[in-house]
PDB file of C-alpha atoms and ligand atoms in Angstrom:
ATOM      1  CA  MET A   1     -85.195 -45.167 -32.023  1.00  0.00           C
ATOM      2  CA  LYS A   2     -84.691 -43.912 -28.473  1.00  0.00           C
ATOM      3  CA  LYS A   3     -85.261 -40.172 -28.190  1.00  0.00           C
ATOM      4  CA  CYS A   4     -82.091 -38.188 -27.584  1.00  0.00           C
ATOM      5  CA  LYS A   5     -82.216 -35.977 -24.492  1.00  0.00           C
ATOM      6  CA  ILE A   6     -80.872 -32.535 -25.298  1.00  0.00           C
ATOM      7  CA  GLY A   7     -79.687 -29.861 -22.867  1.00  0.00           C
ATOM      8  CA  VAL A   8     -79.171 -26.345 -24.207  1.00  0.00           C
ATOM      9  CA  LEU A   9     -76.878 -23.670 -22.752  1.00  0.00           C
ATOM     10  CA  ALA A  10     -77.494 -20.126 -23.951  1.00  0.00           C
ATOM     11  CA  THR A  11     -76.844 -16.519 -23.065  1.00  0.00           C
ATOM     12  CA  GLY A  12     -79.283 -14.450 -25.074  1.00  0.00           C
ATOM     13  CA  GLY A  13     -82.282 -14.387 -27.347  1.00  0.00           C
ATOM     14  CA  GLY A  14     -82.310 -18.035 -28.264  1.00  0.00           C
ATOM     15  CA  THR A  15     -83.410 -18.100 -31.898  1.00  0.00           C
ATOM     16  CA  ASN A  16     -81.162 -21.146 -32.360  1.00  0.00           C
ATOM     17  CA  LEU A  17     -82.799 -22.797 -29.340  1.00  0.00           C
ATOM     18  CA  GLN A  18     -86.154 -22.100 -31.000  1.00  0.00           C
ATOM     19  CA  ALA A  19     -85.007 -23.726 -34.253  1.00  0.00           C
ATOM     20  CA  ILE A  20     -83.945 -26.847 -32.325  1.00  0.00           C
ATOM     21  CA  ILE A  21     -87.197 -27.001 -30.328  1.00  0.00           C
ATOM     22  CA  ASP A  22     -89.223 -26.617 -33.535  1.00  0.00           C
ATOM     23  CA  ALA A  23     -87.245 -29.378 -35.250  1.00  0.00           C
ATOM     24  CA  CYS A  24     -87.821 -31.693 -32.266  1.00  0.00           C
ATOM     25  CA  GLU A  25     -91.524 -30.908 -32.190  1.00  0.00           C
ATOM     26  CA  SER A  26     -91.922 -31.480 -35.943  1.00  0.00           C
ATOM     27  CA  GLY A  27     -90.202 -34.875 -35.626  1.00  0.00           C
ATOM     28  CA  MET A  28     -87.211 -33.887 -37.766  1.00  0.00           C
ATOM     29  CA  ILE A  29     -84.890 -34.418 -34.771  1.00  0.00           C
ATOM     30  CA  PRO A  30     -85.446 -37.720 -32.932  1.00  0.00           C
ATOM     31  CA  GLY A  31     -84.961 -35.964 -29.634  1.00  0.00           C
ATOM     32  CA  GLU A  32     -86.352 -33.520 -27.104  1.00  0.00           C
ATOM     33  CA  VAL A  33     -84.965 -30.516 -25.303  1.00  0.00           C
ATOM     34  CA  VAL A  34     -85.227 -31.449 -21.627  1.00  0.00           C
ATOM     35  CA  VAL A  35     -83.510 -28.451 -20.055  1.00  0.00           C
ATOM     36  CA  VAL A  36     -82.394 -24.946 -20.974  1.00  0.00           C
ATOM     37  CA  ILE A  37     -79.710 -23.298 -18.860  1.00  0.00           C
ATOM     38  CA  ALA A  38     -78.995 -19.573 -19.108  1.00  0.00           C
ATOM     39  CA  ASN A  39     -76.209 -17.633 -17.455  1.00  0.00           C
ATOM     40  CA  LYS A  40     -78.038 -14.268 -17.260  1.00  0.00           C
ATOM     41  CA  LYS A  41     -81.356 -13.582 -15.604  1.00  0.00           C
ATOM     42  CA  ASP A  42     -82.782 -11.479 -18.453  1.00  0.00           C
ATOM     43  CA  ALA A  43     -81.929 -14.095 -21.125  1.00  0.00           C
ATOM     44  CA  TYR A  44     -84.984 -14.486 -23.370  1.00  0.00           C
ATOM     45  CA  VAL A  45     -84.119 -18.183 -23.897  1.00  0.00           C
ATOM     46  CA  LEU A  46     -85.642 -18.844 -20.479  1.00  0.00           C
ATOM     47  CA  GLU A  47     -89.008 -17.487 -21.703  1.00  0.00           C
ATOM     48  CA  ARG A  48     -88.813 -19.570 -24.866  1.00  0.00           C
ATOM     49  CA  ALA A  49     -88.213 -22.712 -22.788  1.00  0.00           C
ATOM     50  CA  LYS A  50     -91.152 -21.943 -20.482  1.00  0.00           C
ATOM     51  CA  LYS A  51     -93.494 -21.518 -23.468  1.00  0.00           C
ATOM     52  CA  HIS A  52     -92.675 -25.108 -24.460  1.00  0.00           C
ATOM     53  CA  ASN A  53     -92.872 -26.510 -20.910  1.00  0.00           C
ATOM     54  CA  ILE A  54     -89.140 -27.177 -20.877  1.00  0.00           C
ATOM     55  CA  ASP A  55     -87.259 -26.906 -17.569  1.00  0.00           C
ATOM     56  CA  SER A  56     -85.536 -23.533 -17.575  1.00  0.00           C
ATOM     57  CA  ILE A  57     -82.700 -22.878 -15.194  1.00  0.00           C
ATOM     58  CA  LEU A  58     -80.790 -19.729 -14.415  1.00  0.00           C
ATOM     59  CA  ILE A  59     -77.229 -20.159 -13.221  1.00  0.00           C
ATOM     60  CA  ASP A  60     -76.196 -16.563 -12.738  1.00  0.00           C
ATOM     61  CA  ARG A  61     -72.552 -16.361 -13.768  1.00  0.00           C
ATOM     62  CA  SER A  62     -72.096 -13.156 -11.774  1.00  0.00           C
ATOM     63  CA  LYS A  63     -72.977 -15.111  -8.617  1.00  0.00           C
ATOM     64  CA  CYS A  64     -70.435 -17.888  -9.291  1.00  0.00           C
ATOM     65  CA  ARG A  65     -66.859 -17.526  -8.074  1.00  0.00           C
ATOM     66  CA  ASN A  66     -65.458 -18.768 -11.394  1.00  0.00           C
ATOM     67  CA  MET A  67     -66.297 -20.768 -14.516  1.00  0.00           C
ATOM     68  CA  LYS A  68     -65.517 -24.036 -12.719  1.00  0.00           C
ATOM     69  CA  GLU A  69     -68.316 -23.374 -10.254  1.00  0.00           C
ATOM     70  CA  PHE A  70     -70.678 -22.378 -13.068  1.00  0.00           C
ATOM     71  CA  SER A  71     -69.728 -25.457 -15.129  1.00  0.00           C
ATOM     72  CA  ASP A  72     -70.159 -27.829 -12.154  1.00  0.00           C
ATOM     73  CA  LYS A  73     -73.644 -26.470 -11.489  1.00  0.00           C
ATOM     74  CA  ALA A  74     -74.579 -26.817 -15.166  1.00  0.00           C
ATOM     75  CA  ALA A  75     -73.177 -30.373 -15.306  1.00  0.00           C
ATOM     76  CA  LEU A  76     -75.275 -31.339 -12.279  1.00  0.00           C
ATOM     77  CA  GLU A  77     -78.494 -30.107 -13.917  1.00  0.00           C
ATOM     78  CA  LEU A  78     -77.651 -31.912 -17.164  1.00  0.00           C
ATOM     79  CA  ASN A  79     -76.717 -35.159 -15.406  1.00  0.00           C
ATOM     80  CA  ASN A  80     -79.848 -35.036 -13.243  1.00  0.00           C
ATOM     81  CA  ARG A  81     -81.806 -35.295 -16.485  1.00  0.00           C
ATOM     82  CA  SER A  82     -79.490 -37.888 -18.119  1.00  0.00           C
ATOM     83  CA  VAL A  83     -78.794 -35.573 -21.029  1.00  0.00           C
ATOM     84  CA  ASP A  84     -77.223 -37.255 -24.101  1.00  0.00           C
ATOM     85  CA  LEU A  85     -76.269 -34.088 -25.962  1.00  0.00           C
ATOM     86  CA  VAL A  86     -75.344 -30.549 -24.898  1.00  0.00           C
ATOM     87  CA  CYS A  87     -75.977 -27.745 -27.406  1.00  0.00           C
ATOM     88  CA  LEU A  88     -74.338 -24.364 -27.003  1.00  0.00           C
ATOM     89  CA  ALA A  89     -76.848 -22.103 -28.723  1.00  0.00           C
ATOM     90  CA  GLY A  90     -75.390 -18.639 -28.466  1.00  0.00           C
ATOM     91  CA  PHE A  91     -73.586 -19.474 -25.231  1.00  0.00           C
ATOM     92  CA  LEU A  92     -70.914 -16.831 -24.853  1.00  0.00           C
ATOM     93  CA  LEU A  93     -68.840 -18.141 -21.937  1.00  0.00           C
ATOM     94  CA  LYS A  94     -65.956 -20.615 -21.927  1.00  0.00           C
ATOM     95  CA  LEU A  95     -66.839 -23.794 -20.035  1.00  0.00           C
ATOM     96  CA  ALA A  96     -64.336 -25.295 -17.582  1.00  0.00           C
ATOM     97  CA  PRO A  97     -62.053 -28.080 -18.891  1.00  0.00           C
ATOM     98  CA  SER A  98     -63.710 -30.513 -16.427  1.00  0.00           C
ATOM     99  CA  PHE A  99     -67.068 -29.930 -18.149  1.00  0.00           C
ATOM    100  CA  ILE A 100     -65.570 -30.524 -21.610  1.00  0.00           C
ATOM    101  CA  ALA A 101     -63.910 -33.727 -20.357  1.00  0.00           C
ATOM    102  CA  GLU A 102     -67.133 -34.988 -18.783  1.00  0.00           C
ATOM    103  CA  PHE A 103     -69.315 -34.401 -21.857  1.00  0.00           C
ATOM    104  CA  GLY A 104     -66.513 -35.014 -24.400  1.00  0.00           C
ATOM    105  CA  ASN A 105     -67.773 -35.409 -27.988  1.00  0.00           C
ATOM    106  CA  ARG A 106     -71.311 -34.753 -26.796  1.00  0.00           C
ATOM    107  CA  ILE A 107     -71.187 -30.938 -26.986  1.00  0.00           C
ATOM    108  CA  LEU A 108     -72.096 -29.034 -30.156  1.00  0.00           C
ATOM    109  CA  ASN A 109     -71.565 -25.316 -30.705  1.00  0.00           C
ATOM    110  CA  ILE A 110     -72.839 -22.934 -33.365  1.00  0.00           C
ATOM    111  CA  HIS A 111     -70.406 -20.231 -34.460  1.00  0.00           C
ATOM    112  CA  PRO A 112     -71.410 -17.367 -36.787  1.00  0.00           C
ATOM    113  CA  ALA A 113     -68.403 -17.590 -39.146  1.00  0.00           C
ATOM    114  CA  LEU A 114     -66.524 -20.095 -41.262  1.00  0.00           C
ATOM    115  CA  LEU A 115     -64.113 -21.708 -38.801  1.00  0.00           C
ATOM    116  CA  PRO A 116     -61.181 -22.080 -38.470  1.00  0.00           C
ATOM    117  CA  ALA A 117     -61.203 -18.384 -39.488  1.00  0.00           C
ATOM    118  CA  PHE A 118     -62.721 -15.741 -37.207  1.00  0.00           C
ATOM    119  CA  GLY A 119     -62.842 -17.923 -34.091  1.00  0.00           C
ATOM    120  CA  GLY A 120     -61.234 -17.898 -30.677  1.00  0.00           C
ATOM    121  CA  GLU A 121     -61.783 -16.067 -27.438  1.00  0.00           C
ATOM    122  CA  GLY A 122     -63.621 -12.744 -27.763  1.00  0.00           C
ATOM    123  CA  MET A 123     -64.998 -13.808 -31.153  1.00  0.00           C
ATOM    124  CA  TYR A 124     -68.715 -13.893 -30.571  1.00  0.00           C
ATOM    125  CA  GLY A 125     -71.802 -12.133 -31.884  1.00  0.00           C
ATOM    126  CA  HIS A 126     -71.178  -8.806 -33.611  1.00  0.00           C
ATOM    127  CA  HIS A 127     -67.389  -9.003 -33.016  1.00  0.00           C
ATOM    128  CA  VAL A 128     -67.252 -11.874 -35.496  1.00  0.00           C
ATOM    129  CA  HIS A 129     -69.189 -10.050 -38.209  1.00  0.00           C
ATOM    130  CA  GLU A 130     -67.118  -6.885 -37.687  1.00  0.00           C
ATOM    131  CA  ALA A 131     -63.924  -8.917 -38.147  1.00  0.00           C
ATOM    132  CA  VAL A 132     -65.281 -10.563 -41.308  1.00  0.00           C
ATOM    133  CA  LEU A 133     -66.229  -7.185 -42.816  1.00  0.00           C
ATOM    134  CA  LYS A 134     -62.845  -5.715 -41.883  1.00  0.00           C
ATOM    135  CA  SER A 135     -61.007  -8.632 -43.482  1.00  0.00           C
ATOM    136  CA  GLY A 136     -62.571  -8.078 -46.900  1.00  0.00           C
ATOM    137  CA  ALA A 137     -63.701 -11.724 -47.094  1.00  0.00           C
ATOM    138  CA  ARG A 138     -66.228 -12.304 -49.900  1.00  0.00           C
ATOM    139  CA  PHE A 139     -68.072 -15.065 -48.033  1.00  0.00           C
ATOM    140  CA  SER A 140     -69.091 -15.877 -44.505  1.00  0.00           C
ATOM    141  CA  GLY A 141     -71.446 -18.389 -42.941  1.00  0.00           C
ATOM    142  CA  PRO A 142     -72.067 -20.446 -39.829  1.00  0.00           C
ATOM    143  CA  THR A 143     -70.219 -23.493 -38.515  1.00  0.00           C
ATOM    144  CA  VAL A 144     -71.524 -26.252 -36.241  1.00  0.00           C
ATOM    145  CA  HIS A 145     -68.699 -28.105 -34.537  1.00  0.00           C
ATOM    146  CA  PHE A 146     -67.920 -30.417 -31.675  1.00  0.00           C
ATOM    147  CA  VAL A 147     -66.546 -28.598 -28.669  1.00  0.00           C
ATOM    148  CA  ASP A 148     -63.164 -29.636 -27.354  1.00  0.00           C
ATOM    149  CA  GLU A 149     -60.748 -28.015 -24.926  1.00  0.00           C
ATOM    150  CA  GLU A 150     -59.477 -25.585 -27.569  1.00  0.00           C
ATOM    151  CA  TYR A 151     -61.842 -22.659 -28.137  1.00  0.00           C
ATOM    152  CA  ASP A 152     -63.644 -22.910 -31.536  1.00  0.00           C
ATOM    153  CA  LYS A 153     -61.195 -25.589 -32.699  1.00  0.00           C
ATOM    154  CA  GLY A 154     -63.272 -28.780 -32.363  1.00  0.00           C
ATOM    155  CA  ALA A 155     -64.088 -30.988 -35.348  1.00  0.00           C
ATOM    156  CA  ILE A 156     -66.389 -29.282 -37.860  1.00  0.00           C
ATOM    157  CA  ILE A 157     -69.738 -30.967 -38.557  1.00  0.00           C
ATOM    158  CA  LEU A 158     -71.589 -28.621 -40.924  1.00  0.00           C
ATOM    159  CA  GLN A 159     -71.039 -25.229 -42.533  1.00  0.00           C
ATOM    160  CA  ASP A 160     -72.984 -23.063 -44.937  1.00  0.00           C
ATOM    161  CA  VAL A 161     -72.002 -20.040 -46.958  1.00  0.00           C
ATOM    162  CA  VAL A 162     -73.476 -16.589 -47.551  1.00  0.00           C
ATOM    163  CA  PRO A 163     -72.051 -13.754 -49.664  1.00  0.00           C
ATOM    164  CA  VAL A 164     -70.663 -10.634 -48.013  1.00  0.00           C
ATOM    165  CA  MET A 165     -72.144  -7.563 -49.735  1.00  0.00           C
ATOM    166  CA  ASP A 166     -70.301  -4.292 -50.306  1.00  0.00           C
ATOM    167  CA  ASN A 167     -72.855  -2.364 -48.242  1.00  0.00           C
ATOM    168  CA  ASP A 168     -73.113  -4.903 -45.392  1.00  0.00           C
ATOM    169  CA  THR A 169     -73.122  -3.790 -41.785  1.00  0.00           C
ATOM    170  CA  PRO A 170     -72.415  -6.235 -38.929  1.00  0.00           C
ATOM    171  CA  GLU A 171     -76.204  -6.337 -38.383  1.00  0.00           C
ATOM    172  CA  SER A 172     -77.119  -7.137 -41.990  1.00  0.00           C
ATOM    173  CA  LEU A 173     -74.434  -9.830 -42.194  1.00  0.00           C
ATOM    174  CA  HIS A 174     -75.556 -11.260 -38.853  1.00  0.00           C
ATOM    175  CA  LYS A 175     -79.109 -11.531 -40.187  1.00  0.00           C
ATOM    176  CA  ARG A 176     -78.017 -13.377 -43.331  1.00  0.00           C
ATOM    177  CA  VAL A 177     -75.768 -15.780 -41.390  1.00  0.00           C
ATOM    178  CA  LEU A 178     -78.409 -16.378 -38.689  1.00  0.00           C
ATOM    179  CA  GLU A 179     -80.915 -17.643 -41.282  1.00  0.00           C
ATOM    180  CA  LYS A 180     -78.406 -20.340 -42.231  1.00  0.00           C
ATOM    181  CA  GLU A 181     -77.679 -21.115 -38.557  1.00  0.00           C
ATOM    182  CA  HIS A 182     -81.329 -22.035 -38.102  1.00  0.00           C
ATOM    183  CA  ILE A 183     -80.972 -24.606 -40.882  1.00  0.00           C
ATOM    184  CA  ILE A 184     -77.620 -26.228 -40.111  1.00  0.00           C
ATOM    185  CA  PHE A 185     -77.806 -26.406 -36.306  1.00  0.00           C
ATOM    186  CA  PRO A 186     -80.990 -28.524 -36.210  1.00  0.00           C
ATOM    187  CA  LYS A 187     -79.553 -30.633 -39.050  1.00  0.00           C
ATOM    188  CA  ALA A 188     -76.350 -31.347 -37.102  1.00  0.00           C
ATOM    189  CA  VAL A 189     -78.373 -32.148 -33.969  1.00  0.00           C
ATOM    190  CA  LYS A 190     -80.501 -34.544 -36.036  1.00  0.00           C
ATOM    191  CA  TYR A 191     -77.359 -36.337 -37.308  1.00  0.00           C
ATOM    192  CA  PHE A 192     -76.013 -36.583 -33.757  1.00  0.00           C
ATOM    193  CA  CYS A 193     -79.275 -37.990 -32.415  1.00  0.00           C
ATOM    194  CA  GLU A 194     -79.365 -40.513 -35.261  1.00  0.00           C
ATOM    195  CA  ASN A 195     -75.833 -41.620 -34.339  1.00  0.00           C
ATOM    196  CA  LYS A 196     -74.575 -40.638 -37.766  1.00  0.00           C
ATOM    197  CA  LEU A 197     -71.524 -38.599 -36.744  1.00  0.00           C
ATOM    198  CA  VAL A 198     -68.123 -40.261 -36.619  1.00  0.00           C
ATOM    199  CA  ILE A 199     -65.099 -38.205 -35.621  1.00  0.00           C
ATOM    200  CA  SER A 200     -61.961 -39.140 -37.507  1.00  0.00           C
ATOM    201  CA  GLY A 201     -59.161 -36.821 -36.385  1.00  0.00           C
ATOM    202  CA  LYS A 202     -60.304 -33.329 -37.299  1.00  0.00           C
ATOM    203  CA  ARG A 203     -62.842 -34.606 -39.832  1.00  0.00           C
ATOM    204  CA  VAL A 204     -66.405 -35.577 -39.055  1.00  0.00           C
ATOM    205  CA  ILE A 205     -67.790 -38.319 -41.269  1.00  0.00           C
ATOM    206  CA  ILE A 206     -71.563 -38.237 -41.702  1.00  0.00           C
ATOM    207  CA  LYS A 207     -72.749 -41.837 -42.114  1.00  0.00           C
ATOM    208  CA  GLU A 208     -75.651 -42.330 -44.494  1.00  0.00           C
TER     209      GLU A 208
HETATM  210  C1  GAR B 301     -75.695 -16.712 -32.913  1.00  0.00           C
HETATM  211  O1  GAR B 301     -75.422 -15.903 -34.034  1.00  0.00           O
HETATM  212  C2  GAR B 301     -74.518 -17.634 -32.648  1.00  0.00           C
HETATM  213  O2  GAR B 301     -73.862 -18.076 -33.790  1.00  0.00           O
HETATM  214  C3  GAR B 301     -73.647 -16.751 -31.808  1.00  0.00           C
HETATM  215  O3  GAR B 301     -74.531 -16.070 -30.948  1.00  0.00           O
HETATM  216  C4  GAR B 301     -75.769 -15.875 -31.640  1.00  0.00           C
HETATM  217  C5  GAR B 301     -76.900 -16.322 -30.736  1.00  0.00           C
HETATM  218  O4  GAR B 301     -78.145 -16.064 -31.322  1.00  0.00           O
HETATM  219  N1  GAR B 301     -72.666 -17.513 -31.104  1.00  0.00           N
HETATM  220  C6  GAR B 301     -71.393 -17.127 -30.954  1.00  0.00           C
HETATM  221  O5  GAR B 301     -71.000 -16.052 -31.351  1.00  0.00           O
HETATM  222  C7  GAR B 301     -70.504 -18.116 -30.228  1.00  0.00           C
HETATM  223  N2  GAR B 301     -69.124 -17.803 -30.431  1.00  0.00           N
HETATM  224  P1  GAR B 301     -79.465 -16.689 -30.720  1.00  0.00           P
HETATM  225  O6  GAR B 301     -79.447 -16.414 -29.201  1.00  0.00           O
HETATM  226  O7  GAR B 301     -80.569 -15.936 -31.402  1.00  0.00           O
HETATM  227  O8  GAR B 301     -79.491 -18.157 -31.008  1.00  0.00           O
END
């Protein structure tokens, strides 16, 4: 099977990037991360990429006029490396519609709650866990989904569930959800690279 070329966009620490790199290196994912693009210069993801000899690129959002300019620059880097799949691994900006159209059905995102609840603009990182705790929900958990033009609304590929405890803080809930993210994101990437994902309306069928 031809190895899938993966490009990762990220903003922060990159533990999800690490989980994907590890799964590629262990052979679980029939693919390789060929480029990591960060939008902030202090993003630790860039260090993680360097440690694995992966091209690491900073496109400083604060130096771009708008998200279209940022997205065009990112698309160029991805296309230069003939990337098959784009993973948003803790990428906290909204890509331009032109980017979504260009890479349609080839972009996966990890979200730290059970979509379609607790999604949408402004719902990232600790904001999500705060909203879950405030809602009184008994369960939370991550979602991996295809990215389409509607924020956090693309077809859902995988989810997992964790309990919400009475004494949870956003940090403790984040930690519990993150452990599951590191399992389901590489799994969804593996299915994509194996050509096992079929989108049927809002539902994703996983071919066996
Ligand atoms: C993860 O919890 C991910 O679900 C979240 O950012 C964190 C990044 O962690 N993404 C969003 O909130 C997107 N809406 P990481 O940098 O350690 O992978």
